[in-house]
């Protein structure tokens, strides 16, 4: 265990969005990289805007992403309470410290912090040295008696022994006030690391909670792989400098450091996130893929997987290399479990554009009917020689056979797919396809 202590300090006033998740993730990565402690602290002093529901969304999202915290709500720890709403006594004590040093005074019912007037230098691990003078005294308690963010944030970082403050670049302008406070308390300064903003997919704006794809919940609902979402978030503002982006988390943990955090803003790209998801799905061990595929398909009420486990396993194994995501998987496998599958009209149009596909289908039917063994290699060889004898391209046969049997123009590898469906089903589907698509 190292003495590194970092914290994620959300205010539960809204859903868990990409930006917050990325901040939590970078703190977690740094803790795991250094063998330090990751603290979850809830900044809920604004009782009107905080809610239990939002807190649960944040905790669920963190658990889903695998960001386990070592201290905080539900797990406890020696530096609690971990809710700011329960730390009022501590804040009063710290206010007295400032008063005794002549650094706090009352004005118009509020309590103000008296700034030093000296320039302060922030040594930021990402942005380098930033010098600023805090010219005006600022409030630390409102006239209604509630403490202000800057004050509680610093007091808690002191009390909780936080060694590194990793947070969004939008806090950079607050940090000068925080440095003033740390110095006034005579407390050791944590190392600050401000991480770049996440811009929305187009334009210059910062990604906001209202933007499409901005909430972690959306990916939970769409059955994204949490490992893929987490991997993508790692690349929003951090560069592993090994030319790779898609990596297992163990590798990321071992590489993660402030030197890899980039200063320029990161841009959120939904398509890239989807690509990460696809790559992670394809790289899954078979049994893991089978398990999540089953969950995704079972939740479709019109698909009955049946009881033939060996068959179900073969179908999922066959589809894994072609599966783009779990959302589209049900439509990709539906025809394996029911003879009542839809015919894709765009696919039909493409295939019927030239030639006489139904004539090719009739020829293929005869060949498949008379095959000695209905295995993928024999099917492939038979259709190829049929095409060769007819002086045609084999794709003319492949396309229409696939379409007749699945209703789709694309899908998993054709020959193993036909083998898995079996001769009887393939022939009966081709037989009835003439009237359905003709
Ligand atoms: N509650 C603050 C926020 O959500 C925490 C800022 C910090 O990490 O210091 O932005």
mmCIF file of N, CA and C in Angstrom, residues 231-283:
data_model
loop_
_atom_site.group_PDB
_atom_site.id
_atom_site.type_symbol
_atom_site.label_atom_id
_atom_site.label_comp_id
_atom_site.label_asym_id
_atom_site.label_seq_id
_atom_site.Cartn_x
_atom_site.Cartn_y
_atom_site.Cartn_z
ATOM 1 N N UNK A 231 -12.744 1.443 -21.133
ATOM 2 C CA UNK A 231 -11.564 1.554 -21.989
ATOM 3 C C UNK A 231 -11.636 2.820 -22.843
ATOM 4 N N UNK A 232 -12.819 3.092 -23.385
ATOM 5 C CA UNK A 232 -12.957 4.298 -24.212
ATOM 6 C C UNK A 232 -12.752 5.564 -23.373
ATOM 7 N N UNK A 233 -13.335 5.590 -22.179
ATOM 8 C CA UNK A 233 -13.195 6.774 -21.316
ATOM 9 C C UNK A 233 -11.725 7.030 -20.966
ATOM 10 N N UNK A 234 -10.947 5.961 -20.842
ATOM 11 C CA UNK A 234 -9.516 6.124 -20.552
ATOM 12 C C UNK A 234 -8.828 6.969 -21.625
ATOM 13 N N UNK A 235 -9.327 6.847 -22.856
ATOM 14 C CA UNK A 235 -8.659 7.529 -23.969
ATOM 15 C C UNK A 235 -9.151 8.963 -24.145
ATOM 16 N N UNK A 236 -10.093 9.384 -23.316
ATOM 17 C CA UNK A 236 -10.561 10.771 -23.393
ATOM 18 C C UNK A 236 -9.664 11.637 -22.505
ATOM 19 N N UNK A 237 -8.522 12.024 -23.061
ATOM 20 C CA UNK A 237 -7.632 12.894 -22.296
ATOM 21 C C UNK A 237 -6.383 12.210 -21.782
ATOM 22 N N UNK A 238 -6.250 10.930 -22.103
ATOM 23 C CA UNK A 238 -5.014 10.247 -21.696
ATOM 24 C C UNK A 238 -4.483 9.475 -22.888
ATOM 25 N N UNK A 239 -3.168 9.494 -23.044
ATOM 26 C CA UNK A 239 -2.547 8.826 -24.176
ATOM 27 C C UNK A 239 -1.532 7.805 -23.666
ATOM 28 N N UNK A 240 -1.775 6.531 -23.936
ATOM 29 C CA UNK A 240 -0.863 5.501 -23.407
ATOM 30 C C UNK A 240 0.500 5.523 -24.093
ATOM 31 N N UNK A 241 0.614 6.227 -25.206
ATOM 32 C CA UNK A 241 1.886 6.359 -25.935
ATOM 33 C C UNK A 241 2.500 5.026 -26.340
ATOM 34 N N UNK A 242 1.676 4.039 -26.561
ATOM 35 C CA UNK A 242 2.212 2.774 -27.068
ATOM 36 C C UNK A 242 1.534 2.410 -28.383
ATOM 37 N N UNK A 243 0.830 3.399 -28.950
ATOM 38 C CA UNK A 243 0.194 3.183 -30.243
ATOM 39 C C UNK A 243 -1.076 2.355 -30.176
ATOM 40 N N UNK A 244 -1.466 1.984 -28.960
ATOM 41 C CA UNK A 244 -2.672 1.157 -28.832
ATOM 42 C C UNK A 244 -3.755 1.947 -28.109
ATOM 43 N N UNK A 245 -4.996 1.606 -28.383
ATOM 44 C CA UNK A 245 -6.081 2.223 -27.635
ATOM 45 C C UNK A 245 -6.942 1.187 -26.936
ATOM 46 N N UNK A 246 -7.117 0.050 -27.616
ATOM 47 C CA UNK A 246 -7.960 -0.981 -27.022
ATOM 48 C C UNK A 246 -7.084 -1.939 -26.228
ATOM 49 N N UNK A 247 -7.282 -1.914 -24.931
ATOM 50 C CA UNK A 247 -6.372 -2.654 -24.051
ATOM 51 C C UNK A 247 -7.129 -3.191 -22.844
ATOM 52 N N UNK A 248 -6.660 -4.283 -22.277
ATOM 53 C CA UNK A 248 -7.255 -4.730 -21.011
ATOM 54 C C UNK A 248 -6.906 -3.746 -19.897
ATOM 55 N N UNK A 249 -7.762 -3.674 -18.897
ATOM 56 C CA UNK A 249 -7.595 -2.661 -17.850
ATOM 57 C C UNK A 249 -6.302 -2.847 -17.068
ATOM 58 N N UNK A 250 -5.851 -4.079 -16.937
ATOM 59 C CA UNK A 250 -4.603 -4.315 -16.185
ATOM 60 C C UNK A 250 -3.442 -3.567 -16.848
ATOM 61 N N UNK A 251 -3.444 -3.602 -18.172
ATOM 62 C CA UNK A 251 -2.373 -2.927 -18.901
ATOM 63 C C UNK A 251 -2.486 -1.413 -18.727
ATOM 64 N N UNK A 252 -3.715 -0.914 -18.777
ATOM 65 C CA UNK A 252 -3.927 0.524 -18.602
ATOM 66 C C UNK A 252 -3.478 0.955 -17.208
ATOM 67 N N UNK A 253 -3.841 0.170 -16.207
ATOM 68 C CA UNK A 253 -3.443 0.507 -14.832
ATOM 69 C C UNK A 253 -1.920 0.596 -14.731
ATOM 70 N N UNK A 254 -1.237 -0.337 -15.363
ATOM 71 C CA UNK A 254 0.217 -0.301 -15.212
ATOM 72 C C UNK A 254 0.842 0.876 -15.972
ATOM 73 N N UNK A 255 0.175 1.354 -17.026
ATOM 74 C CA UNK A 255 0.742 2.465 -17.809
ATOM 75 C C UNK A 255 0.291 3.839 -17.321
ATOM 76 N N UNK A 256 -0.832 3.898 -16.589
ATOM 77 C CA UNK A 256 -1.453 5.194 -16.309
ATOM 78 C C UNK A 256 -0.588 6.083 -15.424
ATOM 79 N N UNK A 257 -0.349 7.299 -15.913
ATOM 80 C CA UNK A 257 0.379 8.282 -15.117
ATOM 81 C C UNK A 257 0.034 9.679 -15.637
ATOM 82 N N UNK A 258 0.368 10.706 -14.851
ATOM 83 C CA UNK A 258 0.027 12.074 -15.275
ATOM 84 C C UNK A 258 0.743 12.479 -16.552
ATOM 85 N N UNK A 259 1.915 11.885 -16.787
ATOM 86 C CA UNK A 259 2.676 12.282 -17.979
ATOM 87 C C UNK A 259 1.911 11.949 -19.258
ATOM 88 N N UNK A 260 0.973 11.016 -19.167
ATOM 89 C CA UNK A 260 0.200 10.654 -20.358
ATOM 90 C C UNK A 260 -1.063 11.486 -20.537
ATOM 91 N N UNK A 261 -1.382 12.325 -19.551
ATOM 92 C CA UNK A 261 -2.603 13.144 -19.673
ATOM 93 C C UNK A 261 -2.310 14.317 -20.597
ATOM 94 N N UNK A 262 -3.188 14.515 -21.574
ATOM 95 C CA UNK A 262 -2.943 15.549 -22.572
ATOM 96 C C UNK A 262 -3.617 16.856 -22.152
ATOM 97 N N UNK A 263 -3.035 17.963 -22.618
ATOM 98 C CA UNK A 263 -3.586 19.263 -22.235
ATOM 99 C C UNK A 263 -4.769 19.663 -23.100
ATOM 100 N N UNK A 264 -4.750 19.216 -24.343
ATOM 101 C CA UNK A 264 -5.814 19.661 -25.240
ATOM 102 C C UNK A 264 -7.114 18.930 -24.929
ATOM 103 N N UNK A 265 -8.216 19.591 -25.238
ATOM 104 C CA UNK A 265 -9.518 19.013 -24.943
ATOM 105 C C UNK A 265 -9.750 17.726 -25.719
ATOM 106 N N UNK A 266 -10.474 16.828 -25.110
ATOM 107 C CA UNK A 266 -10.783 15.554 -25.761
ATOM 108 C C UNK A 266 -12.143 15.696 -26.441
ATOM 109 N N UNK A 267 -12.359 14.905 -27.487
ATOM 110 C CA UNK A 267 -13.656 14.994 -28.145
ATOM 111 C C UNK A 267 -14.402 13.662 -28.038
ATOM 112 N N UNK A 268 -15.628 13.762 -27.589
ATOM 113 C CA UNK A 268 -16.446 12.558 -27.439
ATOM 114 C C UNK A 268 -16.915 12.083 -28.815
ATOM 115 N N UNK A 269 -16.754 10.806 -29.076
ATOM 116 C CA UNK A 269 -17.102 10.269 -30.383
ATOM 117 C C UNK A 269 -17.883 8.968 -30.175
ATOM 118 N N UNK A 270 -19.187 9.073 -30.395
ATOM 119 C CA UNK A 270 -20.074 7.943 -30.130
ATOM 120 C C UNK A 270 -19.720 6.727 -30.985
ATOM 121 N N UNK A 271 -19.312 6.996 -32.232
ATOM 122 C CA UNK A 271 -18.979 5.880 -33.129
ATOM 123 C C UNK A 271 -17.736 5.146 -32.662
ATOM 124 N N UNK A 272 -16.797 5.929 -32.128
ATOM 125 C CA UNK A 272 -15.577 5.299 -31.630
ATOM 126 C C UNK A 272 -15.881 4.443 -30.396
ATOM 127 N N UNK A 273 -16.749 4.965 -29.568
ATOM 128 C CA UNK A 273 -17.185 4.191 -28.392
ATOM 129 C C UNK A 273 -17.813 2.873 -28.851
ATOM 130 N N UNK A 274 -18.662 2.929 -29.885
ATOM 131 C CA UNK A 274 -19.321 1.723 -30.403
ATOM 132 C C UNK A 274 -18.266 0.752 -30.938
ATOM 133 N N UNK A 275 -17.255 1.299 -31.572
ATOM 134 C CA UNK A 275 -16.172 0.471 -32.109
ATOM 135 C C UNK A 275 -15.417 -0.240 -30.976
ATOM 136 N N UNK A 276 -15.135 0.483 -29.911
ATOM 137 C CA UNK A 276 -14.484 -0.139 -28.747
ATOM 138 C C UNK A 276 -15.344 -1.295 -28.238
ATOM 139 N N UNK A 277 -16.651 -1.058 -28.217
ATOM 140 C CA UNK A 277 -17.561 -2.088 -27.715
ATOM 141 C C UNK A 277 -17.481 -3.337 -28.588
ATOM 142 N N UNK A 278 -17.502 -3.137 -29.898
ATOM 143 C CA UNK A 278 -17.419 -4.264 -30.825
ATOM 144 C C UNK A 278 -16.113 -5.038 -30.625
ATOM 145 N N UNK A 279 -15.030 -4.310 -30.528
ATOM 146 C CA UNK A 279 -13.730 -4.982 -30.372
ATOM 147 C C UNK A 279 -13.663 -5.780 -29.064
ATOM 148 N N UNK A 280 -14.203 -5.208 -28.008
ATOM 149 C CA UNK A 280 -14.193 -5.940 -26.739
ATOM 150 C C UNK A 280 -15.076 -7.184 -26.810
ATOM 151 N N UNK A 281 -16.207 -7.062 -27.502
ATOM 152 C CA UNK A 281 -17.096 -8.221 -27.650
ATOM 153 C C UNK A 281 -16.399 -9.344 -28.392
ATOM 154 N N UNK A 282 -15.715 -8.978 -29.466
ATOM 155 C CA UNK A 282 -15.058 -9.996 -30.297
ATOM 156 C C UNK A 282 -13.912 -10.663 -29.566
ATOM 157 N N UNK A 283 -13.291 -9.909 -28.660
ATOM 158 C CA UNK A 283 -12.133 -10.466 -27.946
ATOM 159 C C UNK A 283 -12.529 -11.310 -26.731
#
